[in-house]
């Protein structure tokens, strides 16, 4: 008995595979929500991210990343990228070289502000880093190891970290992320899915897996404002050198402060506000305006620009007795010439 040949064998164009083959799907349908969020950010922010090459005597003196934050060419990068250079060659994704000049540098937060020449430059917006939450998507854009316009993505791993700058001062409110960073990423933006810059990438712990840091955008906004107004970030000083020392529990109890340590005054600079207030070597500083001083970092943090020229009250321990001294801080640069 002869079997009938299936019609699709006689007419291959009508085979089941041909009849069931779906029509091409648009790319936007294939992108899941995560991919769409990342690609949208990169499309929007990418043109504002640049390669920064500091120039010393006409020669390149390093390389990093940066981000333009205003249409008139204000550009943020790291202080350690610039390394004290006053000029830089800036290159955007289009390969066009642009000259940039230093406006101000703040090693204490590892930030530097430059102005790139040119009008109508693509720029990004600094967002509010206080709105960040752990687990939120974080996207880093930069030039790691010289590979231009590289994108990495991860999450915000932690908030409110502290990171010690090369100047020795702690940078407060640092963002920890697992978005991969490498040498050359320094100075580039950390971006939220809103399309706003929430941090400036600054450091990676060598040998660690996925532990990277960025200076929060709120800190960057403050530094930018100070550098534009004054060419520097104004901070207060009372003119002392000290070291963190442990405190007996009874002393902390008597002072009514949650302290396990204080700052022992090792030296008082002649003519300084501390000297004029009568602070002595060997005194132990416990509080400033009632706020606990549990170490050198606390003292540095409390001596911000708002306290320049304002009388503050120091709570000290002197020869077993607590005393208070009024002192008027001055701008730090008037003491050390910087």
mmCIF file of C-alpha atoms in Angstrom:
data_model
loop_
_atom_site.group_PDB
_atom_site.id
_atom_site.type_symbol
_atom_site.label_atom_id
_atom_site.label_comp_id
_atom_site.label_asym_id
_atom_site.label_seq_id
_atom_site.Cartn_x
_atom_site.Cartn_y
_atom_site.Cartn_z
ATOM 1 C CA UNK A 1 0.000 0.000 0.000
ATOM 2 C CA UNK A 2 1.424 3.370 -1.044
ATOM 3 C CA UNK A 3 1.626 6.139 1.548
ATOM 4 C CA UNK A 4 0.690 9.666 0.615
ATOM 5 C CA UNK A 5 3.619 12.102 0.604
ATOM 6 C CA UNK A 6 3.002 14.976 3.058
ATOM 7 C CA UNK A 7 2.237 18.192 1.312
ATOM 8 C CA UNK A 8 5.014 20.116 3.085
ATOM 9 C CA UNK A 9 7.610 17.750 1.558
ATOM 10 C CA UNK A 10 6.366 18.634 -1.890
ATOM 11 C CA UNK A 11 6.294 22.335 -1.004
ATOM 12 C CA UNK A 12 9.164 23.059 1.470
ATOM 13 C CA UNK A 13 8.052 26.648 1.979
ATOM 14 C CA UNK A 14 4.987 25.266 3.742
ATOM 15 C CA UNK A 15 6.939 23.121 6.233
ATOM 16 C CA UNK A 16 5.844 23.307 9.901
ATOM 17 C CA UNK A 17 9.094 25.033 10.883
ATOM 18 C CA UNK A 18 8.492 27.753 8.303
ATOM 19 C CA UNK A 19 4.866 28.158 9.209
ATOM 20 C CA UNK A 20 5.671 28.411 12.967
ATOM 21 C CA UNK A 21 8.773 30.665 12.733
ATOM 22 C CA UNK A 22 7.947 33.894 14.617
ATOM 23 C CA UNK A 23 8.447 37.295 13.108
ATOM 24 C CA UNK A 24 11.492 39.287 14.299
ATOM 25 C CA UNK A 25 11.065 40.791 17.784
ATOM 26 C CA UNK A 26 12.025 44.448 18.303
ATOM 27 C CA UNK A 27 15.183 44.967 20.370
ATOM 28 C CA UNK A 28 13.350 46.912 23.073
ATOM 29 C CA UNK A 29 11.136 43.880 23.722
ATOM 30 C CA UNK A 30 14.179 41.643 24.189
ATOM 31 C CA UNK A 31 15.665 43.993 26.783
ATOM 32 C CA UNK A 32 14.561 43.165 30.294
ATOM 33 C CA UNK A 33 13.920 45.940 32.788
ATOM 34 C CA UNK A 34 17.448 45.800 34.242
ATOM 35 C CA UNK A 35 19.125 46.012 30.848
ATOM 36 C CA UNK A 36 16.827 48.794 29.748
ATOM 37 C CA UNK A 37 17.617 50.787 32.885
ATOM 38 C CA UNK A 38 21.381 50.444 32.365
ATOM 39 C CA UNK A 39 21.360 51.202 28.650
ATOM 40 C CA UNK A 40 19.136 54.243 29.159
ATOM 41 C CA UNK A 41 21.542 55.657 31.739
ATOM 42 C CA UNK A 42 24.564 55.004 29.548
ATOM 43 C CA UNK A 43 22.912 56.662 26.550
ATOM 44 C CA UNK A 44 22.097 59.714 28.634
ATOM 45 C CA UNK A 45 25.236 60.096 30.756
ATOM 46 C CA UNK A 46 27.883 58.513 28.537
ATOM 47 C CA UNK A 47 28.614 61.611 26.407
ATOM 48 C CA UNK A 48 29.441 63.619 29.571
ATOM 49 C CA UNK A 49 32.077 61.135 30.769
ATOM 50 C CA UNK A 50 35.610 61.966 29.663
ATOM 51 C CA UNK A 51 39.155 60.739 29.873
ATOM 52 C CA UNK A 52 41.348 63.082 31.920
ATOM 53 C CA UNK A 53 45.078 63.325 31.236
ATOM 54 C CA UNK A 54 46.903 65.779 33.551
ATOM 55 C CA UNK A 55 49.586 67.770 31.751
ATOM 56 C CA UNK A 56 52.890 68.842 33.308
ATOM 57 C CA UNK A 57 55.300 70.788 31.071
ATOM 58 C CA UNK A 58 53.296 69.647 28.060
ATOM 59 C CA UNK A 59 53.565 65.962 28.927
ATOM 60 C CA UNK A 60 50.958 63.528 30.189
ATOM 61 C CA UNK A 61 51.336 62.906 33.922
ATOM 62 C CA UNK A 62 48.750 60.207 34.497
ATOM 63 C CA UNK A 63 45.258 59.272 33.403
ATOM 64 C CA UNK A 64 41.822 58.951 34.907
ATOM 65 C CA UNK A 65 38.191 59.708 34.267
ATOM 66 C CA UNK A 66 35.943 62.683 34.849
ATOM 67 C CA UNK A 67 32.398 63.862 34.353
ATOM 68 C CA UNK A 68 31.172 67.223 33.031
ATOM 69 C CA UNK A 69 28.474 68.582 35.352
ATOM 70 C CA UNK A 70 27.433 71.831 33.636
ATOM 71 C CA UNK A 71 26.998 73.083 30.063
ATOM 72 C CA UNK A 72 29.781 75.629 30.563
ATOM 73 C CA UNK A 73 32.305 72.865 31.165
ATOM 74 C CA UNK A 74 32.586 72.372 34.939
ATOM 75 C CA UNK A 75 34.250 68.994 35.311
ATOM 76 C CA UNK A 76 34.698 66.789 38.393
ATOM 77 C CA UNK A 77 37.488 64.273 38.821
ATOM 78 C CA UNK A 78 39.692 62.988 41.647
ATOM 79 C CA UNK A 79 42.406 65.016 43.306
ATOM 80 C CA UNK A 80 44.725 62.019 43.049
ATOM 81 C CA UNK A 81 44.130 61.907 39.282
ATOM 82 C CA UNK A 82 45.350 65.497 38.872
ATOM 83 C CA UNK A 83 48.277 65.073 41.319
ATOM 84 C CA UNK A 84 48.670 68.834 41.621
ATOM 85 C CA UNK A 85 48.683 69.525 37.865
ATOM 86 C CA UNK A 86 46.927 72.733 36.800
ATOM 87 C CA UNK A 87 46.037 71.700 33.241
ATOM 88 C CA UNK A 88 44.609 68.596 31.637
ATOM 89 C CA UNK A 89 43.788 67.192 28.234
ATOM 90 C CA UNK A 90 40.191 65.978 28.225
ATOM 91 C CA UNK A 91 38.821 63.559 25.636
ATOM 92 C CA UNK A 92 35.151 62.711 25.234
ATOM 93 C CA UNK A 93 33.560 59.648 23.603
ATOM 94 C CA UNK A 94 33.717 61.406 20.225
ATOM 95 C CA UNK A 95 37.522 61.532 20.464
ATOM 96 C CA UNK A 96 37.658 65.326 20.377
ATOM 97 C CA UNK A 97 40.454 66.698 22.621
ATOM 98 C CA UNK A 98 39.542 69.591 24.903
ATOM 99 C CA UNK A 99 41.750 71.672 27.165
ATOM 100 C CA UNK A 100 40.741 71.916 30.841
ATOM 101 C CA UNK A 101 42.147 74.102 33.597
ATOM 102 C CA UNK A 102 42.050 73.566 37.354
ATOM 103 C CA UNK A 103 39.616 75.688 39.377
ATOM 104 C CA UNK A 104 40.326 74.106 42.732
ATOM 105 C CA UNK A 105 41.567 70.971 44.423
ATOM 106 C CA UNK A 106 40.498 69.352 47.704
ATOM 107 C CA UNK A 107 42.722 66.419 48.705
ATOM 108 C CA UNK A 108 40.693 65.984 51.915
ATOM 109 C CA UNK A 109 37.765 64.653 49.857
ATOM 110 C CA UNK A 110 39.867 63.481 46.877
ATOM 111 C CA UNK A 111 37.985 65.804 44.528
ATOM 112 C CA UNK A 112 39.192 68.317 41.948
ATOM 113 C CA UNK A 113 37.150 70.774 39.894
ATOM 114 C CA UNK A 114 38.234 71.819 36.403
ATOM 115 C CA UNK A 115 36.718 73.883 33.628
ATOM 116 C CA UNK A 116 36.806 72.404 30.144
ATOM 117 C CA UNK A 117 36.907 74.869 27.261
ATOM 118 C CA UNK A 118 33.938 74.890 24.924
ATOM 119 C CA UNK A 119 30.221 75.683 24.880
ATOM 120 C CA UNK A 120 27.204 73.403 24.766
ATOM 121 C CA UNK A 121 29.138 70.453 26.157
ATOM 122 C CA UNK A 122 27.133 67.376 27.139
ATOM 123 C CA UNK A 123 26.754 67.262 30.913
ATOM 124 C CA UNK A 124 25.365 65.161 33.735
ATOM 125 C CA UNK A 125 23.429 66.253 36.818
ATOM 126 C CA UNK A 126 24.532 65.714 40.410
ATOM 127 C CA UNK A 127 21.760 63.969 42.323
ATOM 128 C CA UNK A 128 20.884 63.663 46.008
ATOM 129 C CA UNK A 129 22.931 60.820 47.472
ATOM 130 C CA UNK A 130 20.827 60.903 50.658
ATOM 131 C CA UNK A 131 18.035 59.218 48.695
ATOM 132 C CA UNK A 132 20.141 56.138 47.955
ATOM 133 C CA UNK A 133 19.273 52.754 49.421
ATOM 134 C CA UNK A 134 21.302 49.600 49.792
ATOM 135 C CA UNK A 135 20.675 47.209 46.935
ATOM 136 C CA UNK A 136 19.895 50.006 44.474
ATOM 137 C CA UNK A 137 21.435 49.635 41.005
ATOM 138 C CA UNK A 138 24.722 51.506 40.625
ATOM 139 C CA UNK A 139 26.363 52.088 37.236
ATOM 140 C CA UNK A 140 30.005 53.138 36.825
ATOM 141 C CA UNK A 141 31.282 54.703 33.610
ATOM 142 C CA UNK A 142 34.927 55.482 32.948
ATOM 143 C CA UNK A 143 38.193 54.475 31.323
ATOM 144 C CA UNK A 144 39.606 51.566 33.351
ATOM 145 C CA UNK A 145 43.137 50.606 32.326
ATOM 146 C CA UNK A 146 42.767 52.935 29.342
ATOM 147 C CA UNK A 147 39.737 51.168 27.870
ATOM 148 C CA UNK A 148 37.537 54.122 26.997
ATOM 149 C CA UNK A 149 33.814 54.432 27.710
ATOM 150 C CA UNK A 150 33.632 51.248 29.769
ATOM 151 C CA UNK A 151 30.417 50.499 31.654
ATOM 152 C CA UNK A 152 30.122 48.300 34.727
ATOM 153 C CA UNK A 153 27.057 47.794 36.899
ATOM 154 C CA UNK A 154 26.288 46.478 40.334
ATOM 155 C CA UNK A 155 24.468 47.630 43.425
ATOM 156 C CA UNK A 156 24.959 50.045 46.276
ATOM 157 C CA UNK A 157 26.533 47.713 48.834
ATOM 158 C CA UNK A 158 26.623 50.097 51.811
ATOM 159 C CA UNK A 159 26.159 53.748 52.686
ATOM 160 C CA UNK A 160 27.822 56.119 55.135
ATOM 161 C CA UNK A 161 31.267 54.531 54.983
ATOM 162 C CA UNK A 162 34.396 56.495 55.894
ATOM 163 C CA UNK A 163 37.516 56.392 53.737
ATOM 164 C CA UNK A 164 40.871 57.926 54.580
ATOM 165 C CA UNK A 165 42.163 60.341 51.949
ATOM 166 C CA UNK A 166 45.841 60.689 51.108
ATOM 167 C CA UNK A 167 45.870 63.847 53.213
ATOM 168 C CA UNK A 168 45.121 61.676 56.243
ATOM 169 C CA UNK A 169 41.625 63.073 56.755
ATOM 170 C CA UNK A 170 38.594 60.816 56.747
ATOM 171 C CA UNK A 171 36.147 61.306 53.884
ATOM 172 C CA UNK A 172 32.683 60.908 55.383
ATOM 173 C CA UNK A 173 29.515 59.548 53.752
ATOM 174 C CA UNK A 174 31.321 57.351 51.211
ATOM 175 C CA UNK A 175 29.287 54.964 49.039
ATOM 176 C CA UNK A 176 30.399 51.338 48.815
ATOM 177 C CA UNK A 177 29.514 49.503 45.605
ATOM 178 C CA UNK A 178 30.325 46.251 43.858
ATOM 179 C CA UNK A 179 30.315 47.857 40.393
ATOM 180 C CA UNK A 180 33.736 46.821 39.089
ATOM 181 C CA UNK A 181 36.343 49.599 39.234
ATOM 182 C CA UNK A 182 39.948 49.500 38.080
ATOM 183 C CA UNK A 183 42.783 52.034 37.775
ATOM 184 C CA UNK A 184 41.530 54.629 35.300
ATOM 185 C CA UNK A 185 37.968 54.579 36.667
ATOM 186 C CA UNK A 186 39.014 57.144 39.269
ATOM 187 C CA UNK A 187 37.086 60.383 38.860
ATOM 188 C CA UNK A 188 34.315 58.867 36.769
ATOM 189 C CA UNK A 189 30.659 58.963 37.807
ATOM 190 C CA UNK A 190 28.647 56.441 39.765
ATOM 191 C CA UNK A 191 25.127 56.797 38.391
ATOM 192 C CA UNK A 192 21.677 55.766 39.614
ATOM 193 C CA UNK A 193 18.952 54.520 37.282
ATOM 194 C CA UNK A 194 17.353 57.959 37.583
ATOM 195 C CA UNK A 195 20.180 59.159 35.333
ATOM 196 C CA UNK A 196 21.739 61.339 38.048
ATOM 197 C CA UNK A 197 25.306 61.147 39.278
ATOM 198 C CA UNK A 198 25.243 59.934 42.891
ATOM 199 C CA UNK A 199 28.985 59.535 43.428
ATOM 200 C CA UNK A 200 32.474 60.138 42.080
ATOM 201 C CA UNK A 201 34.440 56.883 41.927
ATOM 202 C CA UNK A 202 37.578 57.153 43.994
ATOM 203 C CA UNK A 203 39.076 53.901 45.267
ATOM 204 C CA UNK A 204 39.164 50.136 45.177
ATOM 205 C CA UNK A 205 40.652 47.775 47.763
ATOM 206 C CA UNK A 206 43.279 45.775 45.929
ATOM 207 C CA UNK A 207 42.860 42.033 46.365
ATOM 208 C CA UNK A 208 39.226 42.369 47.457
ATOM 209 C CA UNK A 209 36.303 41.138 45.415
ATOM 210 C CA UNK A 210 33.692 43.771 44.596
ATOM 211 C CA UNK A 211 34.539 46.353 47.268
ATOM 212 C CA UNK A 212 34.790 49.776 45.650
ATOM 213 C CA UNK A 213 34.090 53.294 46.842
ATOM 214 C CA UNK A 214 32.705 56.586 45.569
ATOM 215 C CA UNK A 215 32.542 60.024 47.163
ATOM 216 C CA UNK A 216 28.844 60.834 47.642
ATOM 217 C CA UNK A 217 27.336 63.425 45.304
ATOM 218 C CA UNK A 218 26.167 65.565 48.237
ATOM 219 C CA UNK A 219 29.789 65.870 49.370
ATOM 220 C CA UNK A 220 30.786 66.648 45.786
ATOM 221 C CA UNK A 221 28.104 69.376 45.547
ATOM 222 C CA UNK A 222 29.417 71.020 48.725
ATOM 223 C CA UNK A 223 33.014 70.878 47.482
ATOM 224 C CA UNK A 224 32.048 72.295 44.063
ATOM 225 C CA UNK A 225 30.272 75.235 45.719
ATOM 226 C CA UNK A 226 33.245 75.963 47.975
ATOM 227 C CA UNK A 227 35.776 75.724 45.144
ATOM 228 C CA UNK A 228 33.767 78.059 42.913
ATOM 229 C CA UNK A 229 33.305 80.620 45.695
ATOM 230 C CA UNK A 230 36.723 80.494 47.335
ATOM 231 C CA UNK A 231 39.006 78.379 45.148
ATOM 232 C CA UNK A 232 39.404 76.056 48.121
ATOM 233 C CA UNK A 233 37.296 74.275 50.741
ATOM 234 C CA UNK A 234 37.281 76.325 53.934
ATOM 235 C CA UNK A 235 37.817 74.356 57.147
ATOM 236 C CA UNK A 236 38.415 75.512 60.698
ATOM 237 C CA UNK A 237 41.434 74.944 62.911
ATOM 238 C CA UNK A 238 42.327 75.658 66.533
ATOM 239 C CA UNK A 239 46.051 74.998 66.107
ATOM 240 C CA UNK A 240 46.756 71.793 68.025
ATOM 241 C CA UNK A 241 48.385 68.449 67.417
ATOM 242 C CA UNK A 242 46.887 65.513 69.270
ATOM 243 C CA UNK A 243 46.483 61.798 69.480
ATOM 244 C CA UNK A 244 43.600 59.508 70.350
ATOM 245 C CA UNK A 245 43.893 58.026 73.848
ATOM 246 C CA UNK A 246 41.627 55.644 75.806
ATOM 247 C CA UNK A 247 39.485 57.087 78.599
ATOM 248 C CA UNK A 248 38.636 55.472 81.922
ATOM 249 C CA UNK A 249 34.947 54.632 82.080
ATOM 250 C CA UNK A 250 34.468 56.834 85.150
ATOM 251 C CA UNK A 251 35.690 59.875 83.189
ATOM 252 C CA UNK A 252 33.190 59.315 80.383
ATOM 253 C CA UNK A 253 30.455 58.774 82.976
ATOM 254 C CA UNK A 254 31.348 61.987 84.799
ATOM 255 C CA UNK A 255 31.348 63.906 81.516
ATOM 256 C CA UNK A 256 27.983 62.435 80.545
ATOM 257 C CA UNK A 257 29.385 61.468 77.148
ATOM 258 C CA UNK A 258 29.315 58.115 75.297
ATOM 259 C CA UNK A 259 33.106 57.999 74.994
ATOM 260 C CA UNK A 260 35.766 55.336 75.255
ATOM 261 C CA UNK A 261 38.528 57.646 74.013
ATOM 262 C CA UNK A 262 39.448 61.302 73.760
ATOM 263 C CA UNK A 263 42.125 63.480 72.147
ATOM 264 C CA UNK A 264 45.276 64.138 74.159
ATOM 265 C CA UNK A 265 46.848 67.472 73.210
ATOM 266 C CA UNK A 266 50.445 66.772 72.167
ATOM 267 C CA UNK A 267 51.349 70.308 71.057
ATOM 268 C CA UNK A 268 49.784 73.755 70.912
ATOM 269 C CA UNK A 269 50.916 76.093 68.145
ATOM 270 C CA UNK A 270 52.111 79.450 69.520
ATOM 271 C CA UNK A 271 49.679 82.264 68.794
ATOM 272 C CA UNK A 272 46.958 79.866 67.695
ATOM 273 C CA UNK A 273 43.335 80.033 68.925
ATOM 274 C CA UNK A 274 44.056 77.104 71.260
ATOM 275 C CA UNK A 275 47.045 78.940 72.777
ATOM 276 C CA UNK A 276 45.004 82.109 73.227
ATOM 277 C CA UNK A 277 42.257 80.091 74.932
ATOM 278 C CA UNK A 278 44.737 78.582 77.397
ATOM 279 C CA UNK A 279 44.750 75.006 76.097
ATOM 280 C CA UNK A 280 47.839 73.153 77.329
ATOM 281 C CA UNK A 281 49.909 70.172 76.321
ATOM 282 C CA UNK A 282 48.578 67.138 78.196
ATOM 283 C CA UNK A 283 44.951 68.310 78.248
ATOM 284 C CA UNK A 284 42.474 65.701 76.998
ATOM 285 C CA UNK A 285 39.741 67.046 74.750
ATOM 286 C CA UNK A 286 36.381 65.374 75.365
ATOM 287 C CA UNK A 287 33.803 67.492 73.520
ATOM 288 C CA UNK A 288 33.322 70.477 71.234
ATOM 289 C CA UNK A 289 30.092 72.423 71.747
ATOM 290 C CA UNK A 290 28.742 69.415 73.616
ATOM 291 C CA UNK A 291 29.431 66.990 70.762
ATOM 292 C CA UNK A 292 31.651 64.050 71.778
ATOM 293 C CA UNK A 293 35.230 64.029 70.508
ATOM 294 C CA UNK A 294 36.217 60.369 70.612
ATOM 295 C CA UNK A 295 39.315 60.752 68.457
ATOM 296 C CA UNK A 296 41.237 62.914 66.031
ATOM 297 C CA UNK A 297 38.796 62.160 63.228
ATOM 298 C CA UNK A 298 35.881 63.470 65.297
ATOM 299 C CA UNK A 299 37.766 66.709 65.964
ATOM 300 C CA UNK A 300 38.576 67.202 62.277
ATOM 301 C CA UNK A 301 34.973 66.495 61.285
ATOM 302 C CA UNK A 302 33.571 68.984 63.800
ATOM 303 C CA UNK A 303 35.952 71.749 62.753
ATOM 304 C CA UNK A 304 34.106 72.574 59.541
ATOM 305 C CA UNK A 305 33.901 75.885 57.714
ATOM 306 C CA UNK A 306 30.783 76.973 59.618
ATOM 307 C CA UNK A 307 32.841 77.285 62.803
ATOM 308 C CA UNK A 308 35.407 79.714 61.375
ATOM 309 C CA UNK A 309 35.281 82.858 63.492
ATOM 310 C CA UNK A 310 32.556 81.434 65.774
ATOM 311 C CA UNK A 311 33.193 80.906 69.485
ATOM 312 C CA UNK A 312 32.980 77.222 70.430
ATOM 313 C CA UNK A 313 33.235 75.570 73.826
ATOM 314 C CA UNK A 314 35.833 72.870 74.462
ATOM 315 C CA UNK A 315 35.290 70.366 77.265
ATOM 316 C CA UNK A 316 38.663 69.148 78.506
ATOM 317 C CA UNK A 317 40.152 66.951 81.206
ATOM 318 C CA UNK A 318 43.070 68.647 82.957
ATOM 319 C CA UNK A 319 44.917 66.981 85.813
ATOM 320 C CA UNK A 320 41.875 64.915 86.714
ATOM 321 C CA UNK A 321 39.376 67.777 86.572
ATOM 322 C CA UNK A 322 36.954 68.697 83.819
ATOM 323 C CA UNK A 323 36.972 72.258 82.559
ATOM 324 C CA UNK A 324 35.440 74.238 79.714
ATOM 325 C CA UNK A 325 37.326 76.697 77.531
ATOM 326 C CA UNK A 326 35.943 79.073 74.888
ATOM 327 C CA UNK A 327 37.968 79.150 71.655
ATOM 328 C CA UNK A 328 37.465 80.862 68.301
ATOM 329 C CA UNK A 329 38.674 78.700 65.361
ATOM 330 C CA UNK A 330 40.289 80.298 62.331
ATOM 331 C CA UNK A 331 40.500 79.110 58.759
ATOM 332 C CA UNK A 332 42.997 76.286 58.571
ATOM 333 C CA UNK A 333 45.035 77.771 55.751
ATOM 334 C CA UNK A 334 45.955 80.771 57.930
ATOM 335 C CA UNK A 335 47.826 78.383 60.191
ATOM 336 C CA UNK A 336 49.602 76.159 57.708
ATOM 337 C CA UNK A 337 49.854 78.479 54.729
ATOM 338 C CA UNK A 338 47.710 76.316 52.415
#
